[in-house]
Amino acid sequence: MNRFRLILISSLALASVLAAAQSSTTPDAVSELASSIHASAIVVDTHADTPQRFLDEGFDIGSTDPKDIGHISLDKARRGNLGAEFFSIWVDPETNRGHFAQHTFDLIDSVYEQAARHPDRMMMAFSVDDIERAHREHKLAALMGIEGGHSIENDIHLLRDYYRLGVRYMTLSWSNTNEWADSSGDQDDTKIRHHNGLTDFGKQVVLEMNRLGMMVDISHVSDKTFWDAIATTKAPVIASHSSARALVNAPRDMTDDMLRAVAKNGGVVDVNFFSGFLD
Ligand SMILES: [Zn+2]
């Protein structure tokens, strides 16, 4: 867990600054120092939604289509010095009602299939050692994080199966409150049954994730779920894609107290650079 944390410190913010510079009309916006830090780091991005494209659109990560609007391809990763990507395993809770686990497995499979298709440039990674090996071999390290605790269908056995398949983080909720964790996304919806944070089972899930070595991701959760997770966890937590509420007042963003609590917990917040959460 701690080794994971160390490598995650590689700055996503720098990656976005460089990406912005590449596409803007002011290429000198990035200082030489920033460029050299970025170029010398193993850059880890903790959240990409690309598996939906793999599965639903048949998107190939080896695509060289200049008109492709996606942020990720093997060429783009190479040009941006992206060392490792956590591919997000996100199951739409509306369209997959009744078969969350099946869709979770299908998305996991789609990541493996991309790695199998491009063995010279991409490899599945499950540990810091794997990320470092991928870096030495000039390959993109592909990791996986589940977005939304509903994927486990209230079954701790499924959580362990996902870990065995390589999933290394899980957000306790997505925008939907599930049966054991409140989300920031529907907290004002009176039709949803809320739990005032994490249920007892939700706390068990956190502790089992700790035991397995699956990072507890607090992006998307309600404030109370966040504080319950911080009080329960025995290991550092991450926010894989969250921004600061002091800058944009969105329930999805983190308050300064929450940011300080993650620092005290030894965790890491990776900034979500979606413009709606920044400005
Ligand atoms: Zn998200």
PDB file of N, CA and C in Angstrom, residues 30-71:
ATOM      1  N   VAL A  30       4.649  26.229 -20.329  1.00  0.00           N
ATOM      2  CA  VAL A  30       5.260  25.264 -19.427  1.00  0.00           C
ATOM      3  C   VAL A  30       6.738  25.601 -19.253  1.00  0.00           C
ATOM      4  N   SER A  31       7.138  25.753 -18.003  1.00  0.00           N
ATOM      5  CA  SER A  31       8.532  26.114 -17.765  1.00  0.00           C
ATOM      6  C   SER A  31       9.437  24.921 -18.040  1.00  0.00           C
ATOM      7  N   GLU A  32      10.699  25.209 -18.229  1.00  0.00           N
ATOM      8  CA  GLU A  32      11.661  24.142 -18.470  1.00  0.00           C
ATOM      9  C   GLU A  32      11.724  23.199 -17.274  1.00  0.00           C
ATOM     10  N   LEU A  33      11.627  23.809 -16.077  1.00  0.00           N
ATOM     11  CA  LEU A  33      11.687  22.991 -14.854  1.00  0.00           C
ATOM     12  C   LEU A  33      10.506  22.012 -14.815  1.00  0.00           C
ATOM     13  N   ALA A  34       9.300  22.537 -15.100  1.00  0.00           N
ATOM     14  CA  ALA A  34       8.118  21.658 -15.085  1.00  0.00           C
ATOM     15  C   ALA A  34       8.267  20.556 -16.118  1.00  0.00           C
ATOM     16  N   SER A  35       8.732  20.919 -17.292  1.00  0.00           N
ATOM     17  CA  SER A  35       8.909  19.917 -18.346  1.00  0.00           C
ATOM     18  C   SER A  35       9.903  18.850 -17.928  1.00  0.00           C
ATOM     19  N   SER A  36      10.988  19.275 -17.289  1.00  0.00           N
ATOM     20  CA  SER A  36      12.021  18.292 -16.946  1.00  0.00           C
ATOM     21  C   SER A  36      11.553  17.387 -15.806  1.00  0.00           C
ATOM     22  N   ILE A  37      10.781  17.938 -14.871  1.00  0.00           N
ATOM     23  CA  ILE A  37      10.227  17.084 -13.812  1.00  0.00           C
ATOM     24  C   ILE A  37       9.272  16.059 -14.434  1.00  0.00           C
ATOM     25  N   HIS A  38       8.422  16.542 -15.308  1.00  0.00           N
ATOM     26  CA  HIS A  38       7.451  15.647 -15.940  1.00  0.00           C
ATOM     27  C   HIS A  38       8.167  14.548 -16.734  1.00  0.00           C
ATOM     28  N   ALA A  39       9.193  14.947 -17.464  1.00  0.00           N
ATOM     29  CA  ALA A  39       9.875  13.983 -18.335  1.00  0.00           C
ATOM     30  C   ALA A  39      10.655  12.947 -17.536  1.00  0.00           C
ATOM     31  N   SER A  40      11.057  13.306 -16.305  1.00  0.00           N
ATOM     32  CA  SER A  40      11.878  12.382 -15.519  1.00  0.00           C
ATOM     33  C   SER A  40      11.040  11.502 -14.599  1.00  0.00           C
ATOM     34  N   ALA A  41       9.733  11.789 -14.500  1.00  0.00           N
ATOM     35  CA  ALA A  41       8.884  11.052 -13.552  1.00  0.00           C
ATOM     36  C   ALA A  41       8.218   9.843 -14.209  1.00  0.00           C
ATOM     37  N   ILE A  42       7.839   8.874 -13.373  1.00  0.00           N
ATOM     38  CA  ILE A  42       6.891   7.855 -13.834  1.00  0.00           C
ATOM     39  C   ILE A  42       5.515   8.454 -13.577  1.00  0.00           C
ATOM     40  N   VAL A  43       4.892   8.935 -14.623  1.00  0.00           N
ATOM     41  CA  VAL A  43       3.625   9.656 -14.480  1.00  0.00           C
ATOM     42  C   VAL A  43       2.482   8.647 -14.401  1.00  0.00           C
ATOM     43  N   VAL A  44       1.699   8.785 -13.332  1.00  0.00           N
ATOM     44  CA  VAL A  44       0.570   7.877 -13.114  1.00  0.00           C
ATOM     45  C   VAL A  44      -0.718   8.688 -13.143  1.00  0.00           C
ATOM     46  N   ASP A  45      -1.622   8.334 -14.032  1.00  0.00           N
ATOM     47  CA  ASP A  45      -2.946   8.956 -14.036  1.00  0.00           C
ATOM     48  C   ASP A  45      -3.911   7.965 -13.398  1.00  0.00           C
ATOM     49  N   THR A  46      -4.738   8.453 -12.474  1.00  0.00           N
ATOM     50  CA  THR A  46      -5.524   7.509 -11.677  1.00  0.00           C
ATOM     51  C   THR A  46      -6.964   7.321 -12.161  1.00  0.00           C
ATOM     52  N   HIS A  47      -7.323   7.911 -13.289  1.00  0.00           N
ATOM     53  CA  HIS A  47      -8.710   7.681 -13.717  1.00  0.00           C
ATOM     54  C   HIS A  47      -8.917   7.994 -15.197  1.00  0.00           C
ATOM     55  N   ALA A  48      -9.214   6.974 -15.988  1.00  0.00           N
ATOM     56  CA  ALA A  48      -9.612   7.177 -17.388  1.00  0.00           C
ATOM     57  C   ALA A  48     -10.830   6.305 -17.669  1.00  0.00           C
ATOM     58  N   ASP A  49     -11.830   6.901 -18.293  1.00  0.00           N
ATOM     59  CA  ASP A  49     -13.091   6.189 -18.542  1.00  0.00           C
ATOM     60  C   ASP A  49     -13.071   5.356 -19.823  1.00  0.00           C
ATOM     61  N   THR A  50     -11.908   5.184 -20.407  1.00  0.00           N
ATOM     62  CA  THR A  50     -11.775   4.559 -21.726  1.00  0.00           C
ATOM     63  C   THR A  50     -12.370   3.149 -21.864  1.00  0.00           C
ATOM     64  N   PRO A  51     -12.411   2.304 -20.814  1.00  0.00           N
ATOM     65  CA  PRO A  51     -12.973   0.959 -21.019  1.00  0.00           C
ATOM     66  C   PRO A  51     -14.389   0.938 -21.597  1.00  0.00           C
ATOM     67  N   GLN A  52     -15.191   1.962 -21.302  1.00  0.00           N
ATOM     68  CA  GLN A  52     -16.517   2.017 -21.951  1.00  0.00           C
ATOM     69  C   GLN A  52     -16.371   2.081 -23.462  1.00  0.00           C
ATOM     70  N   ARG A  53     -15.360   2.807 -23.915  1.00  0.00           N
ATOM     71  CA  ARG A  53     -15.127   2.897 -25.362  1.00  0.00           C
ATOM     72  C   ARG A  53     -14.641   1.551 -25.907  1.00  0.00           C
ATOM     73  N   PHE A  54     -13.760   0.871 -25.138  1.00  0.00           N
ATOM     74  CA  PHE A  54     -13.299  -0.452 -25.580  1.00  0.00           C
ATOM     75  C   PHE A  54     -14.506  -1.357 -25.809  1.00  0.00           C
ATOM     76  N   LEU A  55     -15.409  -1.363 -24.832  1.00  0.00           N
ATOM     77  CA  LEU A  55     -16.509  -2.327 -24.835  1.00  0.00           C
ATOM     78  C   LEU A  55     -17.641  -1.903 -25.775  1.00  0.00           C
ATOM     79  N   ASP A  56     -18.040  -0.652 -25.696  1.00  0.00           N
ATOM     80  CA  ASP A  56     -19.243  -0.220 -26.424  1.00  0.00           C
ATOM     81  C   ASP A  56     -18.958   0.209 -27.856  1.00  0.00           C
ATOM     82  N   GLU A  57     -17.766   0.768 -28.087  1.00  0.00           N
ATOM     83  CA  GLU A  57     -17.483   1.313 -29.420  1.00  0.00           C
ATOM     84  C   GLU A  57     -16.456   0.496 -30.172  1.00  0.00           C
ATOM     85  N   GLY A  58     -15.879  -0.502 -29.531  1.00  0.00           N
ATOM     86  CA  GLY A  58     -14.809  -1.254 -30.173  1.00  0.00           C
ATOM     87  C   GLY A  58     -13.556  -0.412 -30.378  1.00  0.00           C
ATOM     88  N   PHE A  59     -13.396   0.617 -29.547  1.00  0.00           N
ATOM     89  CA  PHE A  59     -12.229   1.490 -29.676  1.00  0.00           C
ATOM     90  C   PHE A  59     -10.945   0.701 -29.421  1.00  0.00           C
ATOM     91  N   ASP A  60      -9.953   0.928 -30.262  1.00  0.00           N
ATOM     92  CA  ASP A  60      -8.646   0.281 -30.113  1.00  0.00           C
ATOM     93  C   ASP A  60      -7.663   1.322 -29.598  1.00  0.00           C
ATOM     94  N   ILE A  61      -7.000   0.999 -28.488  1.00  0.00           N
ATOM     95  CA  ILE A  61      -6.089   1.970 -27.876  1.00  0.00           C
ATOM     96  C   ILE A  61      -4.869   2.234 -28.766  1.00  0.00           C
ATOM     97  N   GLY A  62      -4.667   1.392 -29.758  1.00  0.00           N
ATOM     98  CA  GLY A  62      -3.583   1.630 -30.725  1.00  0.00           C
ATOM     99  C   GLY A  62      -3.987   2.602 -31.826  1.00  0.00           C
ATOM    100  N   SER A  63      -5.195   3.149 -31.726  1.00  0.00           N
ATOM    101  CA  SER A  63      -5.707   4.050 -32.776  1.00  0.00           C
ATOM    102  C   SER A  63      -4.768   5.230 -33.016  1.00  0.00           C
ATOM    103  N   THR A  64      -4.580   5.538 -34.305  1.00  0.00           N
ATOM    104  CA  THR A  64      -3.777   6.719 -34.664  1.00  0.00           C
ATOM    105  C   THR A  64      -4.652   7.744 -35.389  1.00  0.00           C
ATOM    106  N   ASP A  65      -5.951   7.580 -35.274  1.00  0.00           N
ATOM    107  CA  ASP A  65      -6.888   8.482 -35.942  1.00  0.00           C
ATOM    108  C   ASP A  65      -6.719   9.907 -35.398  1.00  0.00           C
ATOM    109  N   PRO A  66      -6.263  10.848 -36.233  1.00  0.00           N
ATOM    110  CA  PRO A  66      -6.046  12.213 -35.722  1.00  0.00           C
ATOM    111  C   PRO A  66      -7.336  12.909 -35.319  1.00  0.00           C
ATOM    112  N   LYS A  67      -8.473  12.398 -35.803  1.00  0.00           N
ATOM    113  CA  LYS A  67      -9.752  13.041 -35.481  1.00  0.00           C
ATOM    114  C   LYS A  67     -10.390  12.458 -34.212  1.00  0.00           C
ATOM    115  N   ASP A  68      -9.747  11.435 -33.643  1.00  0.00           N
ATOM    116  CA  ASP A  68     -10.328  10.824 -32.448  1.00  0.00           C
ATOM    117  C   ASP A  68     -10.318  11.835 -31.301  1.00  0.00           C
ATOM    118  N   ILE A  69     -11.474  11.995 -30.647  1.00  0.00           N
ATOM    119  CA  ILE A  69     -11.592  13.036 -29.617  1.00  0.00           C
ATOM    120  C   ILE A  69     -11.174  12.540 -28.231  1.00  0.00           C
ATOM    121  N   GLY A  70     -10.889  11.243 -28.091  1.00  0.00           N
ATOM    122  CA  GLY A  70     -10.526  10.700 -26.789  1.00  0.00           C
ATOM    123  C   GLY A  70      -9.178  11.219 -26.311  1.00  0.00           C
ATOM    124  N   HIS A  71      -8.981  11.166 -24.986  1.00  0.00           N
ATOM    125  CA  HIS A  71      -7.723  11.651 -24.409  1.00  0.00           C
ATOM    126  C   HIS A  71      -6.623  10.601 -24.456  1.00  0.00           C
TER     127      HIS A  71
END
